[in-house]
C-alpha cells in the first residue's frame, strides 16, 4: 500500500476538470466534472440531516441501479431549500450527460454553497453548451479546486497497491470546511478507483471507510443539508472482481480508509479559522461506539476548542466534556495525555511541567489521549481549534 | 403574583451575605452564606455530568433527609477533580455549622471555579473563625455578588403572592456564565421561600421549574461538574403546608417558575461574550420534548450563534440545525420567523425586507420562532450569540 500524489484522476480511465461558469461572483472555478470512460459501479453516503438538498435526494435515486459514469459538482450554491431544487438537479445531470455523450441516468449531482437561493442553472447549461475542453486524465486537481468554498487549499489523496498482479489505484477529492456565510452547505467528497468490485462490497467498504474518516471529523458540529461522499469503481485495473470478503477486499478497504482519512484530516486542518489539527483519541473504552461518542463530545466542545486555540493545558474541560457525552464511565479511572504528557490521572489533576505542556500545545498538529481505564476499545476523532477567525468567517456582518 | 426586587433574603426568616476570604486572587468576595433562622425543607437538582465535583456528591447526601438550614458557597475554586475534595466539602459544612451554631448535617455546600486545584480550605476556616458579621436579612445581594465568576452582574429574582391570607415570598440568586479560563465549573443557583410545603411537593416543583428554566438555557452547551440548584422552604409564611397538587401548589409552582426563568434568562444574557439574549421558540411540534430537542439543537449551533453575532438573517443555518437535532419532521412544512418577520415558509426561503430583518437582529433581545407545522406542542430555549469575546475569555492565553 503506497500513498501517491493526485486525486480523482489517478485511477485508470478517469477524466476530470474544473471551470468557472459564473455561479461564484468572484469568477473562481465553480463547476467540476468527474468522468469514467466506462460505466462504473457506484455508491454514496449522504447527510443524515432531515433537511436534505435536492442534489442529495436526486443522487440517491440515481444510485438505485448501483452504477454511474460521471459526477457533476458545483460550488457557490447548494441548490437547497428552494422550490426548483429537483428540476435544477435533473437539469445539471442532463447538461453533463449531453456534454459527455452518456445517458443522464448515469450522472450523479452534488452542490455546495448558499442555501435558499435558486441555482442559476442557465450559467451551467451555457458553459457546457460551449463544449469547453476542460476535462482530462490530468484534471483531478482542477476539479478539486472548483469545489472549494472557504477552503484555503484543494484536498486530494491517493494510494496504489498490487492485487493479483494488477496495480489498483484509489484517488479522491473533498472540500470542507464548515458551513459558511451567508449560509452554506458543505462537505463533498468524490473517490474514484479502477478496481473491479461487486456493488454490495463497494457499498460495504464505503460505509466503513466513511465511518472511520468523514464521520469522525468535526469543525463546528453542524451537519449540513448537502454532505455527500460518492465513489465510482470502473474495473480498469483488470483484477478479478471482488465479490466476497477476504484478503483482497481487506486490502482495498485499507486503501479506501487511507484515502478517506487523509481527506478527512485535511478538512479538519482546514476548518474555518483553524490554527491546529487536533486528534482526540479515546482509549480503554468498553466499546468502539462509546469511544467515538466521548471523542466527539470532546471534539465539539467550544470550551475545549477555545482552550486549544489558547494553547491552554485545560484537561478539566476535556474531562468535563467526556462526562456529559452520555456515556457512563468511572471518572476515578481516567488518564488524560497532551501529546505524551500525562496531565490527569485517576480523574485528578497532576502537577506537570507547564513549559512542556506549552510546547505540546504550540504544535500545529497535536494528539490528546483520554484513557477511560474501562476496556480495550478505542477511536479517534479529528477536530480543530475555535479561533477569532471562526467567528469572523461566520459572523462577518459585524467584522 | 408580583415580581419584587431582591433575592435570597426576601423571604421571611432568611439571612445571607458575602465576604472575601482570599480564594480569588483579586480580593473580590468569594464566600457566600445563606441561612434560615429555622430548619427548612430542602431539595436540589444537580449536574447530569458523570464527572461530579465533591460538593455535588456531598450535598446530595446531605439532602437525604430533605432538610437543611444553610448553604455555604464559594467561587474561585470548584473543589472538583482533586483527591481531597470530599474532605474539603465536609470541612466547609462544619465551618459554616460552627459559625451559625447549627448541626453540620444541616448545611449544603456548593463551589464554582477552577477544576483540579485543591481548595485552600484554611482561608475559609480562618475567615469564619474571626466571627465576621457579614450575614443579615439584607445580605441577599452581597451573597449573589460573592458567587460571581466571569458574570458581569449579580443575578437575583423574587416574587410574592397571597396564599390563604398569608404573603408568600420566593427569592433566588444564580451565577453563570460559561465554564471559564483556566477551567471552571459553573452554574449555581439558590432559591429560598417562606412557604410551608411538604418535601415531596417541593422536589416536584423544583424539578419542573428547573426543567423550564435552567435546563433550557445554553451558553456554550457544556454541562459542568458543579452545576446545582438548591431550594430551602422554611414555612415562616404560616400558610397551611402544601401537601398535594391543587390551586395553591400550582400558584407556588408558577412563582417558582417565574423566579427560575428570570434567573435563567439573566444567565443567558450574561453568557460569556454575549451581546444578545436570544429566545429560540419551537412551535407546532408533535411533543414538548421534541420541541425542546430542536430548540436546543438550534440554540447550541455555533453557526447560528455566530450568525446572530453577525446580525445575519441566516435562516438556512437555523433550519439545518433543526434538521440534525435527531427529531424527525417534515422540512416542507417549516416556517421560520425572526421576531415577527417570516423569512422561510414550507422549508424554502422567502424574499423578505433585509432592512427590516436587520432591525430585528440589531436588538439586544430577540425571538426566533420555528414552526414545524406538525402539532400543537411548543417550547422555548434561551441562548446568546457567539462573539469574539467568547473566544477571548476562553482562549485568553492567545489574546
Coordinates of C-alpha atoms in Angstrom, one line a residue, chain B residues 83-280:
Chain B
X83 CA -8.1 13.9 45.8
X84 CA -9.1 15.9 49.0
X85 CA -12.5 17.1 47.5
X86 CA -14.8 15.2 49.9
X87 CA -12.8 16.2 53.0
X88 CA -12.9 19.8 51.9
X89 CA -16.7 19.8 51.3
X90 CA -17.2 18.3 54.7
X91 CA -14.9 20.9 56.3
X92 CA -16.8 23.7 54.6
X93 CA -20.1 22.4 56.1
X94 CA -18.5 22.1 59.5
X95 CA -17.1 25.6 59.3
X96 CA -20.5 27.0 58.4
X97 CA -22.2 25.0 61.1
X98 CA -19.8 26.2 63.8
X99 CA -20.2 29.8 62.6
X100 CA -24.0 29.6 62.7
X101 CA -24.3 27.3 65.7
X102 CA -26.3 24.6 63.9
X103 CA -25.5 20.9 63.2
X104 CA -23.3 20.4 60.2
X105 CA -25.7 17.9 58.7
X106 CA -28.0 20.9 58.1
X107 CA -25.5 22.6 55.8
X108 CA -25.4 22.3 52.0
X109 CA -22.2 23.1 50.0
X110 CA -21.6 24.5 46.5
X111 CA -18.4 25.5 44.8
X112 CA -17.6 27.1 41.5
X113 CA -14.2 27.9 40.0
X114 CA -11.0 26.2 38.9
X115 CA -11.1 22.4 38.4
X116 CA -8.3 20.2 39.5
X117 CA -6.7 22.5 42.1
X118 CA -7.2 21.9 45.8
X119 CA -9.4 24.4 47.5
X120 CA -7.5 26.4 50.1
X121 CA -9.9 25.4 52.9
X122 CA -7.9 27.1 55.7
X123 CA -8.8 30.5 54.2
X124 CA -12.5 29.8 54.7
X125 CA -11.9 28.4 58.2
X126 CA -9.8 31.3 59.3
X127 CA -12.2 33.8 57.9
X128 CA -15.2 32.3 59.6
X129 CA -13.3 31.7 62.9
X130 CA -12.9 35.5 63.0
X131 CA -16.7 35.7 63.5
X132 CA -17.3 38.4 60.9
X133 CA -20.8 40.0 61.0
X134 CA -21.4 39.5 57.3
X135 CA -24.9 37.9 57.1
X136 CA -28.2 39.7 57.6
X137 CA -31.7 39.9 56.3
X138 CA -30.5 42.5 53.8
X139 CA -27.5 40.4 52.6
X140 CA -29.0 38.7 49.6
X141 CA -27.2 40.9 47.0
X142 CA -23.9 40.5 48.7
X143 CA -24.3 36.8 48.6
X144 CA -25.2 37.0 44.9
X145 CA -22.0 39.0 44.3
X146 CA -19.8 36.6 46.2
X147 CA -20.7 33.7 43.9
X148 CA -19.9 35.6 40.6
X149 CA -17.0 34.4 38.4
X150 CA -17.0 35.9 34.9
X151 CA -20.5 37.1 35.5
X152 CA -20.7 40.8 34.7
X153 CA -23.6 41.4 37.1
X154 CA -25.1 39.6 40.1
X155 CA -28.3 37.7 39.3
X156 CA -31.3 37.9 41.6
X157 CA -35.1 37.4 41.2
X158 CA -38.0 37.3 43.5
X159 CA -41.8 37.2 43.6
X160 CA -44.5 37.5 46.3
X161 CA -48.1 36.3 46.3
X162 CA -51.0 35.7 48.6
X163 CA -51.8 32.2 49.8
X164 CA -54.8 31.6 52.3
X165 CA -54.4 35.1 53.6
X166 CA -50.6 34.9 54.1
X167 CA -48.0 36.6 51.9
X168 CA -45.6 34.1 50.5
X169 CA -42.1 35.1 49.1
X170 CA -39.8 33.2 46.7
X171 CA -36.4 34.7 46.0
X172 CA -33.3 33.4 44.3
X173 CA -29.8 34.0 43.1
X174 CA -27.7 32.4 40.4
X175 CA -24.4 32.7 38.7
X176 CA -23.3 31.7 35.1
X177 CA -21.9 32.3 32.8
X178 CA -20.0 29.6 31.0
X179 CA -17.1 27.4 32.0
X180 CA -14.2 29.8 32.4
X181 CA -10.5 30.0 31.9
X182 CA -8.5 28.3 33.2
X183 CA -11.2 25.7 33.7
X184 CA -14.2 26.5 35.7
X185 CA -17.3 24.6 36.7
X186 CA -20.2 26.7 36.7
X187 CA -23.8 27.2 37.3
X188 CA -25.0 27.7 40.9
X189 CA -28.5 28.6 42.0
X190 CA -30.1 29.0 45.4
X191 CA -33.8 29.7 45.9
X192 CA -35.3 30.5 49.3
X193 CA -39.0 30.7 50.2
X194 CA -41.0 31.1 53.4
X195 CA -43.8 28.9 52.1
X196 CA -44.8 25.8 54.2
X197 CA -44.6 22.8 51.9
X198 CA -44.2 19.1 52.0
X199 CA -40.8 17.7 50.9
X200 CA -42.2 15.6 48.1
X201 CA -44.1 18.6 46.6
X202 CA -41.1 20.9 46.9
X203 CA -38.9 18.3 45.0
X204 CA -41.6 18.0 42.3
X205 CA -41.9 21.8 42.0
X206 CA -38.1 22.3 41.8
X207 CA -37.8 19.6 39.1
X208 CA -40.5 21.1 36.9
X209 CA -39.2 24.7 37.4
X210 CA -35.7 23.6 36.7
X211 CA -36.7 21.9 33.5
X212 CA -38.5 25.0 32.4
X213 CA -35.6 27.4 33.2
X214 CA -32.0 26.4 33.9
X215 CA -32.4 23.3 31.8
X216 CA -33.4 25.4 28.9
X217 CA -30.5 27.8 28.9
X218 CA -27.4 27.2 26.9
X219 CA -24.3 29.4 26.7
X220 CA -21.9 27.0 25.2
X221 CA -23.6 23.6 25.5
X222 CA -21.1 22.5 28.1
X223 CA -22.5 20.9 31.3
X224 CA -20.2 21.5 34.2
X225 CA -19.1 19.2 37.0
X226 CA -20.6 21.5 39.6
X227 CA -24.0 22.7 38.3
X228 CA -26.6 22.7 41.1
X229 CA -29.9 24.4 42.0
X230 CA -30.9 24.3 45.7
X231 CA -34.1 25.4 47.4
X232 CA -34.9 25.9 51.1
X233 CA -38.5 26.4 52.3
X234 CA -38.8 27.4 56.0
X235 CA -42.6 27.7 56.4
X236 CA -42.4 31.2 58.0
X237 CA -45.2 32.5 55.8
X238 CA -47.5 30.4 58.1
X239 CA -49.7 29.0 55.3
X240 CA -51.3 25.6 55.7
X241 CA -48.5 23.3 54.4
X242 CA -48.9 22.3 50.8
X243 CA -49.1 18.5 50.7
X244 CA -51.0 17.8 47.5
X245 CA -51.4 19.2 44.0
X246 CA -54.1 21.9 43.6
X247 CA -54.6 25.6 43.1
X248 CA -52.2 26.5 46.0
X249 CA -49.5 24.2 44.7
X250 CA -50.0 25.5 41.1
X251 CA -49.7 29.1 42.4
X252 CA -46.4 28.3 44.2
X253 CA -45.1 26.4 41.1
X254 CA -46.0 29.4 38.9
X255 CA -44.0 31.6 41.3
X256 CA -41.0 29.3 41.4
X257 CA -41.0 29.0 37.6
X258 CA -41.1 32.8 37.3
X259 CA -38.1 33.2 39.6
X260 CA -36.1 30.4 37.9
X261 CA -36.8 31.6 34.4
X262 CA -35.9 35.2 35.3
X263 CA -32.5 33.9 36.7
X264 CA -32.0 31.6 33.7
X265 CA -32.6 34.5 31.2
X266 CA -30.2 36.6 33.2
X267 CA -27.6 33.8 32.8
X268 CA -28.1 33.7 29.0
X269 CA -28.0 37.5 28.7
X270 CA -24.7 37.4 30.7
X271 CA -23.2 34.5 28.8
X272 CA -19.5 34.8 28.1
X273 CA -19.0 37.4 25.5
X274 CA -22.7 37.6 24.8
X275 CA -24.1 40.7 23.0
X276 CA -27.7 39.4 22.7
X277 CA -30.2 37.4 24.7
X278 CA -32.0 35.1 22.2
X279 CA -35.1 33.1 22.7
X280 CA -35.4 30.1 20.4

